[in-house]
Tab-separated table of C-alpha atoms and ligand atoms in Angstrom:
chain	number	residue	atom	x	y	z
A	1	MET	CA	-75.813	-10.928	140.746
A	2	SER	CA	-77.133	-8.773	137.855
A	3	VAL	CA	-76.116	-8.517	134.495
A	4	ASN	CA	-74.623	-4.993	133.499
A	5	LEU	CA	-75.826	-4.625	129.978
A	6	LEU	CA	-75.102	-1.926	127.290
A	7	ILE	CA	-77.779	-1.788	125.031
A	8	ASP	CA	-77.461	-0.945	121.243
A	9	CYS	CA	-80.913	-1.080	119.517
A	10	ASP	CA	-83.204	0.574	116.787
A	11	THR	CA	-86.091	1.316	119.160
A	12	GLY	CA	-89.081	0.133	117.611
A	13	VAL	CA	-91.850	-2.165	119.183
A	14	ASP	CA	-90.141	-4.834	120.410
A	15	ASP	CA	-87.015	-3.293	121.353
A	16	ALA	CA	-89.406	-1.160	123.332
A	17	LEU	CA	-90.908	-3.963	125.177
A	18	MET	CA	-87.314	-5.399	125.569
A	19	LEU	CA	-86.386	-2.494	127.817
A	20	LEU	CA	-89.671	-2.385	129.594
A	21	ASP	CA	-88.827	-5.902	130.289
A	22	LEU	CA	-85.220	-5.400	131.438
A	23	ALA	CA	-85.904	-2.578	133.171
A	24	GLY	CA	-88.583	-4.530	135.612
A	25	ASN	CA	-85.888	-7.878	136.290
A	26	PRO	CA	-83.950	-7.461	139.178
A	27	ASP	CA	-81.388	-9.685	137.420
A	28	ALA	CA	-80.496	-6.778	134.827
A	29	ASN	CA	-78.914	-3.510	134.965
A	30	ILE	CA	-79.353	-1.312	132.555
A	31	VAL	CA	-75.599	1.029	132.283
A	32	ALA	CA	-76.659	2.651	128.900
A	33	VAL	CA	-78.373	2.605	125.781
A	34	GLY	CA	-77.189	3.857	121.910
A	35	SER	CA	-79.456	3.848	119.257
A	36	VAL	CA	-79.206	2.778	115.845
A	37	HIS	CA	-80.938	3.580	112.198
A	38	GLY	CA	-83.153	0.385	111.366
A	39	ASN	CA	-86.989	0.493	112.450
A	40	VAL	CA	-86.698	3.740	112.517
A	41	GLN	CA	-83.987	6.641	112.183
A	42	SER	CA	-81.563	6.658	114.881
A	43	ARG	CA	-82.391	9.953	116.604
A	44	ARG	CA	-85.755	8.895	116.554
A	45	ALA	CA	-84.945	5.523	117.891
A	46	ALA	CA	-83.312	7.356	120.732
A	47	ILE	CA	-86.123	9.404	121.708
A	48	ASN	CA	-88.437	6.631	121.813
A	49	THR	CA	-85.574	4.881	124.062
A	50	ARG	CA	-85.660	8.348	126.217
A	51	TYR	CA	-89.259	7.956	126.224
A	52	VAL	CA	-89.543	4.180	127.731
A	53	LEU	CA	-86.540	4.672	130.134
A	54	ASP	CA	-88.448	7.527	131.556
A	55	LEU	CA	-91.708	5.875	131.812
A	56	VAL	CA	-89.915	2.920	133.999
A	57	GLY	CA	-87.886	5.726	136.329
A	58	LEU	CA	-84.775	4.910	134.704
A	59	GLU	CA	-84.077	8.697	133.684
A	60	ASP	CA	-80.612	8.346	135.308
A	61	VAL	CA	-79.622	5.621	132.275
A	62	PRO	CA	-78.627	7.596	129.274
A	63	SER	CA	-79.841	7.275	125.673
A	64	ALA	CA	-77.248	8.266	122.975
A	65	VAL	CA	-77.800	8.436	119.388
A	66	GLY	CA	-76.151	6.324	117.070
A	67	SER	CA	-74.902	5.669	113.581
A	68	TRP	CA	-77.547	7.053	111.213
A	69	ARG	CA	-77.136	5.103	108.085
A	70	PRO	CA	-75.531	1.699	106.992
A	71	LEU	CA	-71.743	1.388	106.130
A	72	ALA	CA	-71.821	0.633	102.740
A	73	GLN	CA	-75.737	0.652	101.338
A	74	PRO	CA	-78.545	3.580	101.538
A	75	LEU	CA	-80.531	4.118	104.684
A	76	HIS	CA	-84.030	1.909	104.793
A	77	THR	CA	-86.336	2.085	108.082
A	78	ALA	CA	-89.180	0.003	108.648
A	79	GLU	CA	-92.153	2.439	110.001
A	80	TYR	CA	-94.243	0.084	107.654
A	81	ILE	CA	-93.756	-2.643	110.785
A	82	HIS	CA	-92.996	-0.323	113.927
A	83	GLY	CA	-95.675	2.528	113.095
A	84	PRO	CA	-94.608	6.002	111.872
A	85	PHE	CA	-92.849	7.039	115.128
A	86	GLY	CA	-91.678	3.583	115.832
A	87	LEU	CA	-94.034	2.905	118.501
A	88	GLY	CA	-97.233	1.253	117.065
A	89	GLY	CA	-99.727	4.352	116.606
A	90	PHE	CA	-98.359	6.079	119.690
A	91	GLU	CA	-96.335	9.430	119.338
A	92	PRO	CA	-93.940	10.143	122.309
A	93	PRO	CA	-93.700	13.645	123.572
A	94	GLU	CA	-90.584	15.528	123.219
A	95	PRO	CA	-88.747	13.762	126.164
A	96	ASN	CA	-88.197	15.235	129.825
A	97	THR	CA	-84.623	13.921	129.922
A	98	PRO	CA	-82.731	15.116	127.056
A	99	LEU	CA	-80.980	12.669	124.914
A	100	SER	CA	-76.938	12.233	125.687
A	101	GLU	CA	-74.726	14.675	123.892
A	102	GLU	CA	-72.539	11.856	123.112
A	103	HIS	CA	-72.568	9.324	120.167
A	104	ALA	CA	-73.665	5.928	120.847
A	105	VAL	CA	-70.437	4.502	119.353
A	106	ASN	CA	-68.025	6.848	121.442
A	107	GLN	CA	-70.291	5.904	124.544
A	108	MET	CA	-69.482	2.021	123.706
A	109	ILE	CA	-65.917	2.866	123.538
A	110	ARG	CA	-65.725	4.943	126.781
A	111	LEU	CA	-67.566	2.066	128.599
A	112	ALA	CA	-66.116	-0.602	127.357
A	113	HIS	CA	-62.714	1.051	128.912
A	114	GLU	CA	-64.271	2.373	132.231
A	115	ARG	CA	-65.647	-1.128	132.908
A	116	PRO	CA	-63.422	-3.776	131.130
A	117	GLY	CA	-64.936	-7.494	131.485
A	118	ASP	CA	-67.267	-5.992	133.140
A	119	LEU	CA	-70.486	-5.573	130.353
A	120	THR	CA	-72.599	-7.883	128.437
A	121	LEU	CA	-73.226	-5.847	125.024
A	122	LEU	CA	-77.216	-6.535	123.941
A	123	ALA	CA	-77.402	-5.647	120.219
A	124	THR	CA	-81.005	-5.884	118.955
A	125	GLY	CA	-80.642	-3.555	116.006
A	126	PRO	CA	-78.385	-3.460	112.851
A	127	LEU	CA	-74.995	-3.770	113.954
A	128	THR	CA	-73.353	-0.249	112.450
A	129	ASN	CA	-72.712	1.090	115.520
A	130	LEU	CA	-70.576	-2.148	116.752
A	131	GLY	CA	-68.919	-2.402	113.296
A	132	ALA	CA	-67.725	1.212	113.956
A	133	ALA	CA	-66.552	0.578	117.285
A	134	LEU	CA	-64.546	-2.290	116.212
A	135	VAL	CA	-63.110	-0.095	113.168
A	136	LEU	CA	-62.133	2.714	115.965
A	137	ASP	CA	-60.800	0.520	118.957
A	138	PRO	CA	-59.074	-2.775	118.311
A	139	GLU	CA	-58.872	-3.767	121.803
A	140	LEU	CA	-63.210	-3.823	121.908
A	141	PRO	CA	-63.299	-7.218	121.929
A	142	GLN	CA	-61.164	-8.011	124.888
A	143	LEU	CA	-62.885	-5.051	126.680
A	144	ILE	CA	-66.360	-6.786	126.104
A	145	PRO	CA	-66.263	-10.217	126.928
A	146	ARG	CA	-69.622	-11.165	125.982
A	147	VAL	CA	-72.064	-9.846	122.645
A	148	VAL	CA	-75.550	-10.857	122.782
A	149	ILE	CA	-77.249	-10.107	119.142
A	150	MET	CA	-80.775	-10.660	118.049
A	151	GLY	CA	-80.151	-11.399	114.488
A	152	GLY	CA	-79.587	-13.743	111.428
A	153	ASN	CA	-81.534	-16.682	110.489
A	154	ILE	CA	-80.035	-20.356	109.759
A	155	ALA	CA	-82.532	-22.744	108.944
A	156	GLU	CA	-85.194	-20.442	109.187
A	157	PRO	CA	-86.272	-17.983	106.152
A	158	GLY	CA	-85.482	-14.276	106.726
A	159	ASN	CA	-87.988	-11.839	107.455
A	160	ILE	CA	-87.170	-8.518	105.408
A	161	THR	CA	-86.186	-10.766	102.345
A	162	PRO	CA	-86.682	-14.485	102.024
A	163	TRP	CA	-83.209	-15.160	102.610
A	164	ALA	CA	-82.200	-12.520	105.449
A	165	GLU	CA	-83.148	-11.312	108.727
A	166	ALA	CA	-83.769	-7.674	109.059
A	167	ASN	CA	-80.750	-6.624	111.158
A	168	ILE	CA	-78.313	-8.305	109.685
A	169	TRP	CA	-79.433	-7.121	106.234
A	170	HIS	CA	-79.798	-3.570	107.498
A	171	ASP	CA	-75.861	-3.462	107.763
A	172	PRO	CA	-74.367	-6.807	106.031
A	173	GLU	CA	-71.068	-5.478	106.461
A	174	ALA	CA	-71.003	-4.367	109.983
A	175	ALA	CA	-72.519	-7.566	110.808
A	176	ASP	CA	-70.054	-9.724	109.129
A	177	LEU	CA	-67.049	-7.763	110.645
A	178	VAL	CA	-68.653	-8.707	114.385
A	179	PHE	CA	-68.505	-12.460	113.469
A	180	GLN	CA	-64.982	-11.996	112.724
A	181	TYR	CA	-63.561	-11.605	116.443
A	182	GLY	CA	-63.005	-13.480	118.972
A	183	TRP	CA	-65.455	-12.226	121.723
A	184	GLU	CA	-68.208	-14.543	123.142
A	185	VAL	CA	-70.980	-14.078	120.583
A	186	VAL	CA	-74.412	-15.525	121.467
A	187	LEU	CA	-76.642	-15.095	118.159
A	188	VAL	CA	-80.398	-15.181	118.742
A	189	PRO	CA	-81.932	-16.000	115.483
A	190	LEU	CA	-85.368	-16.014	113.997
A	191	ASP	CA	-85.115	-19.849	113.983
A	192	VAL	CA	-85.853	-19.143	117.860
A	193	THR	CA	-87.622	-15.866	117.996
A	194	HIS	CA	-90.339	-17.062	115.553
A	195	GLN	CA	-91.009	-19.522	118.450
A	196	THR	CA	-91.544	-16.753	120.779
A	197	LEU	CA	-94.948	-15.731	119.445
A	198	LEU	CA	-97.033	-13.268	121.918
A	199	THR	CA	-100.625	-14.912	120.730
A	200	GLY	CA	-103.972	-14.647	122.443
A	201	PRO	CA	-103.814	-15.559	125.865
A	202	TYR	CA	-100.587	-13.591	126.291
A	203	LEU	CA	-102.139	-10.628	124.768
A	204	GLU	CA	-105.282	-10.913	127.138
A	205	ARG	CA	-103.341	-11.025	130.157
A	206	LEU	CA	-101.412	-7.790	128.912
A	207	GLN	CA	-104.984	-6.170	127.911
A	208	ALA	CA	-106.270	-7.267	131.321
A	209	ALA	CA	-103.464	-5.824	133.286
A	210	ALA	CA	-103.549	-2.694	131.412
A	211	SER	CA	-105.771	-0.422	133.914
A	212	SER	CA	-103.278	-1.271	136.789
A	213	SER	CA	-99.962	-1.396	135.390
A	214	ALA	CA	-98.995	1.631	133.206
A	215	VAL	CA	-96.058	-0.654	131.456
A	216	ALA	CA	-98.878	-3.103	130.789
A	217	GLU	CA	-101.164	-0.264	129.126
A	218	PHE	CA	-98.117	1.113	127.274
A	219	ALA	CA	-96.871	-2.520	125.645
A	220	SER	CA	-100.320	-3.434	125.098
A	221	ALA	CA	-100.950	-0.074	123.296
A	222	ILE	CA	-97.870	-0.446	121.127
A	223	VAL	CA	-98.047	-3.976	120.132
A	224	GLN	CA	-101.662	-3.638	118.182
A	225	PHE	CA	-99.917	-1.831	115.026
A	226	TYR	CA	-97.297	-4.604	115.201
A	227	LEU	CA	-99.796	-7.259	115.479
A	228	ASP	CA	-101.589	-5.638	112.494
A	229	MET	CA	-98.823	-5.797	110.259
A	230	TYR	CA	-98.198	-9.612	111.528
A	231	GLU	CA	-101.989	-10.519	110.597
A	232	GLN	CA	-101.657	-8.739	107.333
A	233	ALA	CA	-98.643	-10.337	106.494
A	234	ARG	CA	-98.637	-14.058	108.036
A	235	GLY	CA	-102.511	-14.300	108.391
A	236	ILE	CA	-101.904	-14.937	111.987
A	237	ARG	CA	-102.498	-12.332	115.222
A	238	ALA	CA	-99.012	-12.987	116.787
A	239	ALA	CA	-96.228	-10.981	117.148
A	240	ALA	CA	-92.624	-12.414	117.398
A	241	MET	CA	-90.659	-11.048	120.437
A	242	HIS	CA	-87.425	-11.044	118.806
A	243	ASP	CA	-85.667	-8.627	121.135
A	244	PRO	CA	-87.366	-9.308	124.332
A	245	LEU	CA	-85.848	-13.043	123.788
A	246	ALA	CA	-82.521	-11.754	122.956
A	247	GLY	CA	-82.705	-9.600	126.436
A	248	GLY	CA	-84.159	-12.708	128.214
A	249	VAL	CA	-81.160	-14.665	126.751
A	250	ALA	CA	-78.462	-12.204	128.053
A	251	LEU	CA	-79.855	-12.977	131.494
A	252	ASP	CA	-80.466	-16.623	131.445
A	253	PRO	CA	-79.053	-18.464	128.401
A	254	SER	CA	-80.795	-21.847	129.616
A	255	LEU	CA	-83.626	-20.439	127.654
A	256	CYS	CA	-82.034	-22.088	124.780
A	257	GLY	CA	-80.155	-24.975	123.305
A	258	TYR	CA	-77.066	-23.879	121.154
A	259	ILE	CA	-74.746	-25.048	118.179
A	260	GLU	CA	-71.459	-23.708	117.906
A	261	LYS	CA	-70.912	-22.304	114.308
A	262	SER	CA	-68.905	-19.610	112.269
A	263	ILE	CA	-70.927	-17.094	110.956
A	264	HIS	CA	-70.376	-15.650	107.431
A	265	VAL	CA	-72.816	-12.799	105.916
A	266	GLU	CA	-73.432	-13.055	102.267
A	267	LEU	CA	-72.457	-9.371	101.071
A	268	ARG	CA	-72.133	-10.174	97.422
A	269	GLY	CA	-75.462	-12.193	96.607
A	270	THR	CA	-77.853	-10.599	94.021
A	271	GLU	CA	-80.902	-12.488	96.116
A	272	THR	CA	-78.920	-13.582	99.278
A	273	ARG	CA	-76.998	-10.482	100.685
A	274	GLY	CA	-77.564	-9.905	104.275
A	275	MET	CA	-77.923	-13.615	104.748
A	276	THR	CA	-76.323	-15.632	107.900
A	277	VAL	CA	-74.419	-18.295	106.537
A	278	ALA	CA	-73.157	-21.239	108.670
A	279	ASP	CA	-71.764	-24.662	107.539
A	280	LEU	CA	-74.433	-27.166	109.230
A	281	ARG	CA	-72.746	-30.273	107.445
A	282	GLY	CA	-71.348	-31.045	111.127
A	283	TYR	CA	-67.836	-32.173	109.520
A	284	ARG	CA	-65.187	-32.521	112.541
A	285	ASP	CA	-63.211	-29.633	110.766
A	286	GLU	CA	-65.834	-26.582	109.534
A	287	ILE	CA	-64.124	-24.887	106.337
A	288	SER	CA	-64.229	-21.404	108.151
A	289	ASP	CA	-61.429	-20.729	110.357
A	290	ARG	CA	-63.575	-17.490	112.143
A	291	PRO	CA	-64.241	-18.183	115.891
A	292	ARG	CA	-67.339	-19.852	116.722
A	293	VAL	CA	-70.549	-17.970	117.646
A	294	LYS	CA	-72.912	-19.846	120.148
A	295	VAL	CA	-76.053	-20.204	117.808
A	296	ALA	CA	-79.733	-20.620	119.664
A	297	MET	CA	-81.642	-22.753	117.457
A	298	GLU	CA	-83.745	-24.261	120.580
A	299	VAL	CA	-85.940	-22.310	123.020
A	300	GLU	CA	-88.291	-23.100	126.036
A	301	ALA	CA	-90.812	-20.358	124.442
A	302	ASP	CA	-93.744	-20.928	126.953
A	303	ARG	CA	-91.250	-20.788	129.762
A	304	PHE	CA	-89.869	-17.392	128.424
A	305	LEU	CA	-93.375	-15.856	127.503
A	306	SER	CA	-94.829	-16.446	130.699
A	307	ALA	CA	-92.299	-14.720	132.604
A	308	PHE	CA	-92.024	-11.932	130.103
A	309	VAL	CA	-95.789	-11.295	130.341
A	310	GLU	CA	-95.604	-11.718	133.909
A	311	ARG	CA	-93.069	-8.958	134.331
A	312	LEU	CA	-94.666	-6.643	132.164
A	313	THR	CA	-98.226	-7.292	134.068
A	314	ARG	CA	-97.010	-6.248	137.528
A	315	GLY	CA	-98.729	-3.449	139.019
B	401	RIB	O1	-85.953	-9.175	112.499
B	401	RIB	C1	-86.405	-8.894	114.002
B	401	RIB	C2	-85.264	-7.280	114.274
B	401	RIB	O2	-85.568	-6.778	113.424
B	401	RIB	C3	-86.002	-7.149	115.547
B	401	RIB	O3	-84.559	-6.602	116.258
B	401	RIB	C4	-86.784	-6.012	115.267
B	401	RIB	O4	-87.139	-4.905	116.025
B	401	RIB	C5	-86.235	-5.416	114.086
B	401	RIB	O5	-84.602	-4.704	114.763
B	402	CA	CA1	-84.727	-4.271	116.880
């Protein structure tokens, strides 16, 4: 039985690779996609999503524009990592299919009420839309039973700052709100996504399939800019598949091993704002009375990457 996905993302390179992967996975049913500021501005993210969905024949899946800025800090975008339009060096044409006229937050609330208990919310961008939806609708956590989030860092250093991961750092207040409710939250942090690196052999398979697969050709093209950035920043030509892993976990939780911890987000740290904080001491009674979050801390990286690249390179 396929998983009904409501996706909330800031479509940059790895969000786009996740959408391509999920679209080709029979275990996934993409119901709708909402955009959010982050890698790029929210409208640009929605256009990028629209282009990817049309590329894989999902013209009927809506792409709605979401929150344009964080709740409590100025907008910051990351074209320096994802490319001027968020898809590496690629500039998508104006989409043939129009963007949804509904705001992504309204889309999320509407679908939650139309399909109570039926949706998995997969969030791979800053959590502003989720935070806004929680403020608007107190019933949301009862209507959307499962939320899978790419974000945070527990024992792993941050990526946008030495202490914070980008999705959480881009809107710490929204993220901290999301972790306060009793919905089943699965967090896919840098601790595991930094293990799912698209490296030489996988890239070569992607490149080799480009002549026979439009999806592989597009994937191979948009990942180059991202690889250049990684090589410049980390000295290795390997791109972390952050969002694709979160999509994989939404369909197959057995890919990872988990700890269950309450998660707080640092809001006032001069240096550490946006850091995800968990009590790792292992005491029987944790200091926090927040609901526990399933935090992925181990991953079968090769099993995921092999299946991911196989799906992207099908003809
Ligand atoms: O830190 C990685 C996350 O931030 C990914 O979701 C990437 O797309 C950016 O949104
Ligand atoms: Ca993302």
